[in-house]
CSV table of C-alpha atoms in Angstrom, one decimal:
chain,number,residue,atom,x,y,z
K,1,MET,CA,12.9,61.0,20.1
K,2,LYS,CA,12.1,60.4,23.7
K,3,LYS,CA,11.9,63.7,25.6
K,4,THR,CA,14.2,64.2,28.6
K,5,GLY,CA,12.6,65.4,31.9
K,6,PHE,CA,12.6,69.1,31.7
K,7,PRO,CA,14.0,70.0,35.1
K,8,SER,CA,16.9,67.6,34.8
K,9,LEU,CA,17.6,68.6,31.3
K,10,THR,CA,17.6,72.3,32.3
K,11,VAL,CA,20.2,71.5,35.0
K,12,LEU,CA,22.4,69.6,32.5
K,13,LEU,CA,22.2,72.4,29.9
K,14,PHE,CA,23.0,75.0,32.6
K,15,ILE,CA,26.0,73.0,33.8
K,16,LEU,CA,27.2,72.5,30.2
K,17,LEU,CA,26.9,76.3,29.7
K,18,ILE,CA,29.0,77.1,32.8
K,19,ILE,CA,31.7,74.6,31.8
K,20,SER,CA,31.7,76.1,28.3
K,21,VAL,CA,32.2,79.6,29.7
K,22,VAL,CA,35.1,78.5,31.9
K,23,LEU,CA,36.8,76.7,29.1
K,24,SER,CA,36.1,79.5,26.7
K,25,LEU,CA,37.9,82.0,28.9
K,26,GLY,CA,41.1,80.0,28.7
K,27,ILE,CA,41.0,79.3,24.9
K,28,GLY,CA,43.0,81.4,22.5
K,29,ARG,CA,46.5,82.1,21.3
K,30,TYR,CA,47.4,82.8,24.9
K,31,ARG,CA,46.1,79.8,26.8
K,32,VAL,CA,45.0,80.0,30.4
K,33,SER,CA,44.3,76.7,32.2
K,34,PRO,CA,40.8,76.1,33.5
K,35,HIS,CA,41.9,76.0,37.2
K,36,LYS,CA,43.5,79.4,36.8
K,37,VAL,CA,40.3,80.7,35.2
K,38,LEU,CA,38.3,79.3,38.1
K,39,GLY,CA,40.7,81.0,40.5
K,40,ILE,CA,40.4,84.4,38.7
K,41,LEU,CA,36.6,84.1,38.7
K,42,SER,CA,36.5,83.0,42.4
K,43,SER,CA,38.7,86.0,43.4
K,44,PHE,CA,35.8,88.3,42.6
K,45,LEU,CA,33.7,86.6,45.2
K,46,ILE,CA,36.1,85.4,48.0
K,47,PRO,CA,39.6,86.4,49.1
K,48,ILE,CA,42.1,84.0,47.4
K,49,ASP,CA,45.8,84.0,47.0
K,50,SER,CA,46.6,84.5,43.4
K,51,PHE,CA,48.3,81.6,41.6
K,52,TRP,CA,48.0,83.2,38.2
K,53,SER,CA,50.0,85.9,36.5
K,54,SER,CA,48.9,89.5,35.9
K,55,THR,CA,48.8,88.7,32.1
K,56,ASP,CA,46.4,85.8,32.8
K,57,PHE,CA,44.2,88.1,34.8
K,58,ARG,CA,44.1,90.8,32.2
K,59,VAL,CA,43.5,88.4,29.3
K,60,VAL,CA,40.6,86.7,31.1
K,61,THR,CA,38.9,89.7,32.6
K,62,LEU,CA,39.5,92.5,30.0
K,63,ILE,CA,39.5,90.6,26.7
K,64,ARG,CA,37.7,87.3,27.0
K,65,MET,CA,35.0,87.9,29.6
K,66,PRO,CA,33.2,90.6,27.6
K,67,ARG,CA,33.5,88.6,24.4
K,68,ALA,CA,32.3,85.4,26.0
K,69,ALA,CA,29.4,87.2,27.7
K,70,LEU,CA,28.4,88.9,24.4
K,71,ALA,CA,28.6,85.6,22.5
K,72,LEU,CA,26.5,83.8,25.1
K,73,LEU,CA,23.9,86.6,25.3
K,74,SER,CA,23.6,86.8,21.5
K,75,GLY,CA,23.3,83.1,21.0
K,76,ALA,CA,20.7,82.7,23.7
K,77,SER,CA,18.6,85.6,22.5
K,78,LEU,CA,18.7,84.7,18.8
K,79,ALA,CA,17.8,81.1,19.5
K,80,MET,CA,14.9,82.2,21.7
K,81,ALA,CA,13.8,84.7,19.0
K,82,GLY,CA,13.9,82.0,16.4
K,83,ALA,CA,11.8,79.6,18.5
K,84,ALA,CA,9.2,82.3,19.1
K,85,LEU,CA,9.0,83.2,15.4
K,86,GLN,CA,8.6,79.6,14.4
K,87,GLY,CA,5.7,79.3,16.9
K,88,ILE,CA,3.8,82.5,15.9
K,89,PHE,CA,4.2,81.8,12.2
K,90,LYS,CA,3.5,78.1,12.5
K,91,ASN,CA,6.5,77.5,10.3
K,92,PRO,CA,9.8,75.7,11.4
K,93,LEU,CA,11.7,77.5,8.6
K,94,VAL,CA,11.3,81.0,10.0
K,95,SER,CA,14.1,82.8,11.7
K,96,PRO,CA,14.9,86.5,12.5
K,97,GLN,CA,16.2,87.0,9.0
K,98,VAL,CA,12.9,86.3,7.4
K,99,ILE,CA,11.1,89.3,8.9
K,100,GLY,CA,13.7,91.7,7.4
K,101,VAL,CA,15.0,93.0,10.8
K,102,THR,CA,18.5,91.6,10.3
K,103,SER,CA,18.9,93.1,6.8
K,104,GLY,CA,17.6,96.4,8.0
K,105,SER,CA,20.1,96.5,10.9
K,106,GLY,CA,22.8,95.4,8.5
K,107,PHE,CA,22.1,98.4,6.2
K,108,GLY,CA,22.0,100.8,9.2
K,109,GLY,CA,25.5,99.6,10.3
K,110,ALA,CA,26.9,99.7,6.7
K,111,LEU,CA,25.5,103.3,6.3
K,112,ALA,CA,27.2,104.4,9.6
K,113,ILE,CA,30.5,102.8,8.7
K,114,SER,CA,30.5,104.4,5.2
K,115,LEU,CA,29.5,107.9,6.3
K,116,LEU,CA,30.2,108.4,10.0
K,117,ASN,CA,33.1,106.1,11.0
K,118,SER,CA,31.9,105.9,14.6
K,119,GLN,CA,31.3,102.7,16.6
K,120,ILE,CA,28.5,104.3,18.6
K,121,ALA,CA,26.9,105.6,15.3
K,122,THR,CA,27.2,102.1,13.8
K,123,MET,CA,25.4,100.5,16.8
K,124,GLY,CA,22.8,103.3,16.9
K,125,LEU,CA,21.9,103.2,13.2
K,126,ALA,CA,21.9,99.4,13.1
K,127,PHE,CA,19.4,99.3,15.9
K,128,ALA,CA,17.3,102.1,14.5
K,129,PHE,CA,17.0,100.6,11.0
K,130,GLY,CA,16.2,97.2,12.5
K,131,ILE,CA,13.2,98.7,14.3
K,132,LEU,CA,12.4,100.7,11.1
K,133,SER,CA,12.4,97.5,9.2
K,134,LEU,CA,9.8,96.0,11.6
K,135,LEU,CA,7.6,99.0,11.2
K,136,LEU,CA,7.8,98.7,7.4
K,137,VAL,CA,7.0,95.0,7.6
K,138,CYS,CA,4.0,95.6,9.9
K,139,GLY,CA,2.8,98.5,7.6
K,140,ILE,CA,3.0,96.4,4.5
K,141,GLY,CA,1.6,93.3,6.1
K,142,ARG,CA,-1.5,95.0,7.5
K,143,SER,CA,-4.6,94.4,5.4
K,144,GLY,CA,-7.5,96.5,6.7
K,145,LYS,CA,-7.3,96.2,10.4
K,146,ARG,CA,-5.6,92.8,10.5
K,147,SER,CA,-2.2,91.3,9.7
K,148,SER,CA,-2.3,87.8,8.3
K,149,ILE,CA,0.7,85.5,8.7
K,150,LEU,CA,1.1,85.2,4.9
K,151,MET,CA,1.1,89.0,4.5
K,152,LEU,CA,3.7,89.4,7.3
K,153,VAL,CA,6.0,86.8,5.7
K,154,LEU,CA,5.7,88.4,2.3
K,155,ALA,CA,6.3,91.8,3.8
K,156,GLY,CA,9.4,90.4,5.5
K,157,VAL,CA,10.6,89.1,2.1
K,158,ILE,CA,10.1,92.6,0.6
K,159,ALA,CA,11.9,94.4,3.5
K,160,ASN,CA,14.7,91.9,3.3
K,161,ALA,CA,15.2,92.4,-0.4
K,162,PHE,CA,14.9,96.2,-0.1
K,163,PHE,CA,17.5,96.6,2.7
K,164,THR,CA,19.8,94.0,1.1
K,165,ALA,CA,19.8,96.0,-2.1
K,166,LEU,CA,20.5,99.2,-0.2
K,167,THR,CA,23.4,97.5,1.6
K,168,SER,CA,24.8,96.3,-1.8
K,169,LEU,CA,24.5,99.9,-3.0
K,170,MET,CA,26.5,101.1,0.1
K,171,LYS,CA,29.2,98.5,-0.7
K,172,TYR,CA,29.3,99.5,-4.3
K,173,THR,CA,29.8,103.2,-3.6
K,174,ALA,CA,32.1,102.8,-0.6
K,175,ASP,CA,35.8,103.6,-0.7
K,176,PRO,CA,37.3,100.2,-1.8
K,177,TYR,CA,40.5,100.7,0.2
K,178,ASP,CA,39.0,101.7,3.5
K,179,LYS,CA,35.3,101.6,4.0
K,180,LEU,CA,34.4,98.6,1.8
K,181,PRO,CA,36.6,96.1,3.7
K,182,ALA,CA,35.2,97.4,7.0
K,183,ILE,CA,31.6,97.0,5.8
K,184,VAL,CA,32.2,93.5,4.5
K,185,ILE,CA,33.9,92.3,7.6
K,186,TRP,CA,31.3,93.8,9.9
K,187,LEU,CA,28.4,92.3,7.9
K,188,MET,CA,30.0,88.8,8.3
K,189,GLY,CA,29.7,89.1,12.1
K,190,SER,CA,32.4,89.0,14.8
K,191,PHE,CA,32.8,89.5,18.5
K,192,SER,CA,36.5,90.5,18.1
K,193,SER,CA,35.8,94.1,19.2
K,194,ALA,CA,33.6,93.1,22.2
K,195,THR,CA,34.0,95.4,25.2
K,196,TYR,CA,32.2,95.9,28.5
K,197,LYS,CA,30.8,99.1,27.0
K,198,GLN,CA,29.2,97.2,24.1
K,199,LEU,CA,28.0,94.5,26.5
K,200,LEU,CA,26.2,97.1,28.7
K,201,ILE,CA,24.7,98.8,25.7
K,202,ALA,CA,23.3,95.5,24.3
K,203,LEU,CA,22.3,94.1,27.6
K,204,ALA,CA,19.2,96.1,28.3
K,205,PRO,CA,17.4,95.7,24.9
K,206,ILE,CA,18.3,92.0,24.6
K,207,ILE,CA,17.2,91.1,28.1
K,208,THR,CA,14.0,93.1,27.7
K,209,GLY,CA,13.2,91.3,24.5
K,210,MET,CA,13.9,87.9,26.1
K,211,LEU,CA,11.7,88.7,29.1
K,212,PHE,CA,8.9,89.7,26.8
K,213,LEU,CA,9.1,86.4,24.9
K,214,MET,CA,9.1,84.5,28.2
K,215,LEU,CA,6.0,86.3,29.3
K,216,LEU,CA,4.3,85.5,26.0
K,217,ARG,CA,5.4,81.8,25.9
K,218,PHE,CA,2.0,80.4,26.8
K,219,ARG,CA,0.2,82.7,24.3
K,220,ILE,CA,2.7,81.6,21.6
K,221,ASN,CA,1.5,78.1,22.3
K,222,ILE,CA,-2.0,79.2,21.6
K,223,LEU,CA,-1.0,81.1,18.4
K,224,SER,CA,0.5,77.9,17.1
K,225,LEU,CA,-2.9,76.3,17.1
K,226,GLY,CA,-4.3,79.0,14.7
K,227,ASP,CA,-6.0,82.3,14.8
K,228,GLU,CA,-9.5,80.9,15.1
K,229,ASP,CA,-8.7,78.8,18.2
K,230,SER,CA,-6.9,81.8,19.7
K,231,LEU,CA,-9.9,84.1,19.3
K,232,ALA,CA,-12.2,81.3,20.6
K,233,ILE,CA,-10.4,81.4,24.0
K,234,GLY,CA,-10.2,85.2,24.2
K,235,ILE,CA,-6.7,85.8,22.9
K,236,ASN,CA,-6.1,88.5,20.2
K,237,PRO,CA,-3.6,86.8,17.8
K,238,ALA,CA,-2.8,90.1,16.0
K,239,LYS,CA,-1.9,91.8,19.3
K,240,ILE,CA,0.2,88.9,20.6
K,241,ARG,CA,1.9,88.5,17.3
K,242,GLY,CA,2.7,92.2,17.2
K,243,LEU,CA,4.2,92.1,20.7
K,244,ALA,CA,6.3,89.0,19.9
K,245,LEU,CA,7.6,90.5,16.6
K,246,THR,CA,8.5,93.7,18.5
K,247,ALA,CA,10.5,91.7,21.1
K,248,VAL,CA,12.2,89.7,18.3
K,249,ALA,CA,13.1,93.0,16.4
K,250,ILE,CA,14.6,94.5,19.6
K,251,ILE,CA,16.7,91.4,20.1
K,252,ALA,CA,17.9,91.0,16.5
K,253,SER,CA,18.6,94.7,16.1
K,254,ALA,CA,20.6,94.8,19.3
K,255,VAL,CA,22.7,91.7,18.4
K,256,VAL,CA,23.4,93.0,14.9
K,257,SER,CA,24.4,96.4,16.3
K,258,VAL,CA,27.2,94.9,18.4
K,259,ALA,CA,28.3,91.9,16.4
K,260,GLY,CA,27.1,92.2,12.8
K,261,ILE,CA,24.9,89.7,11.1
K,262,ILE,CA,24.9,86.2,12.6
K,263,GLY,CA,22.7,83.7,10.8
K,264,TRP,CA,21.4,80.2,11.3
K,265,VAL,CA,21.4,80.3,15.1
K,266,GLY,CA,17.7,81.3,15.3
K,267,LEU,CA,16.9,78.6,12.7
K,268,VAL,CA,18.8,75.6,13.8
K,269,VAL,CA,18.9,75.8,17.6
K,270,PRO,CA,15.1,75.8,18.1
K,271,HIS,CA,14.9,72.5,16.2
K,272,ILE,CA,17.4,70.9,18.6
K,273,ALA,CA,15.5,72.2,21.6
K,274,ARG,CA,12.2,70.9,20.1
K,275,MET,CA,13.7,67.5,19.7
K,276,LEU,CA,14.8,67.5,23.4
K,277,VAL,CA,11.8,69.0,25.2
K,278,GLY,CA,9.0,69.0,22.7
K,279,PRO,CA,7.0,71.9,21.1
K,280,ASP,CA,5.7,73.5,24.2
K,281,HIS,CA,7.1,77.0,24.2
K,282,ARG,CA,7.0,77.2,28.0
K,283,ARG,CA,9.9,74.7,27.9
K,284,MET,CA,11.3,75.3,24.4
K,285,LEU,CA,12.1,79.0,24.9
K,286,PRO,CA,14.4,78.5,27.9
K,287,ALA,CA,15.9,75.4,26.4
K,288,SER,CA,16.6,77.2,23.2
K,289,ALA,CA,18.3,80.0,25.1
K,290,LEU,CA,20.6,77.7,27.0
K,291,ILE,CA,21.5,75.7,23.9
K,292,GLY,CA,21.9,78.8,21.8
K,293,GLY,CA,24.2,80.5,24.3
K,294,THR,CA,26.4,77.4,24.5
K,295,TYR,CA,26.4,76.9,20.7
K,296,LEU,CA,27.4,80.4,19.8
K,297,LEU,CA,30.1,80.4,22.5
K,298,TRP,CA,31.8,77.4,21.0
K,299,ILE,CA,31.3,78.8,17.5
K,300,ASP,CA,33.2,81.9,18.7
K,301,ASN,CA,35.9,79.8,20.2
K,302,LEU,CA,36.3,78.1,16.9
K,303,ALA,CA,36.4,81.4,15.1
K,304,ARG,CA,39.3,82.8,17.1
K,305,ALA,CA,41.3,79.7,17.7
K,306,ALA,CA,41.0,77.5,14.6
K,307,THR,CA,43.4,79.6,12.4
K,308,PRO,CA,46.0,82.4,13.0
K,309,ALA,CA,43.6,84.9,11.4
K,310,GLU,CA,40.2,85.1,13.0
K,311,ILE,CA,37.3,83.7,11.0
K,312,PRO,CA,34.1,85.8,10.8
K,313,ILE,CA,31.3,84.2,12.9
K,314,GLY,CA,28.7,84.4,10.1
K,315,ILE,CA,30.9,82.1,7.9
K,316,ILE,CA,31.2,79.4,10.6
K,317,THR,CA,27.5,79.5,11.6
K,318,ALA,CA,26.6,79.0,7.9
K,319,ILE,CA,29.1,76.2,7.3
K,320,ILE,CA,28.0,74.3,10.4
K,321,GLY,CA,24.4,75.4,10.5
K,322,ALA,CA,23.4,74.3,6.9
K,323,PRO,CA,24.5,70.7,7.1
K,324,LEU,CA,23.3,70.4,10.7
K,325,PHE,CA,19.9,71.7,9.7
K,326,ALA,CA,19.8,69.2,6.8
K,327,TYR,CA,20.6,66.4,9.3
K,328,LEU,CA,17.9,67.5,11.6
K,329,LEU,CA,15.3,67.7,8.8
K,330,LYS,CA,16.4,64.2,7.6
K,331,LYS,CA,16.3,62.8,11.1
K,332,THR,CA,12.8,64.1,12.0
K,333,GLY,CA,11.4,63.7,8.5
K,334,GLY,CA,9.7,67.1,9.0
K,335,LYS,CA,7.7,65.7,11.9
K,336,GLY,CA,7.4,67.0,15.5
K,337,TRP,CA,6.0,70.3,14.4
K,338,GLY,CA,3.0,71.7,16.2
K,339,ASN,CA,1.9,72.2,19.7
K,340,GLY,CA,1.8,69.2,22.1
């Protein structure tokens, strides 16, 4: 596929994102027209006579704005994390789930729901166990003073299986009438309980992780060439890989802590970005973020508007992500991977 000019493509993706946000704030059982949404948003910047009702204002500002912002932030960060992982592992099939962080966070959240019944505790333990999972992966993956890519991947598989088993144990022992449904629904992912408080809690770690990955984007390019080439030009691959993994763990843990487990975004979106801008991570990371934010925003719109009862996000991302990923693989024939 012919690559679009990066500056013009970035502008187009950003405009698409803004349009998606405006439309998303009006979509739902209580519909608000786009021009009213624009008026409400403009009222925060300039004095304007209201032509919307108080209900319109409350629905847009108190219910949908934090939800849309959290969906956008989660999609952008997960897509960027997936793109970075695929670069440092030199494998287009890698996503945040592979390194075990997502399953670790999932167990932490399930543990909190089962024992503590507190939203703050759920967010805190989900984040803490996500970081713990990364430490476990790094500990297992270290052979002598170095961590090879293969060892890290295998360690991620071990951590993923271990925390998935613990989560299954929590579901097995949970109260089937109260705790079990709450755990199952939370693990399937949703932004239905999004609030400004959740958004503020998640904002700092997610933005920090994304900034770290952006600062490392050139070095991730070098890592995709191989450890020997990285060492030859004075870059320590183990150190850069460790920093990138830490940033990804922070992102994935923060997203799971506020929204549950959301799969496929970090796997599928980087492939779309790679087809549009090529494999250079200096371009692919920001492109992945813009596409991922827009993608998950519309997935959330579908989740809350497609049926009377809201569908968990994780179900829709899997239903859409799996065939979309199959299509992308078929279209590219597995080509286009590597640094260019």
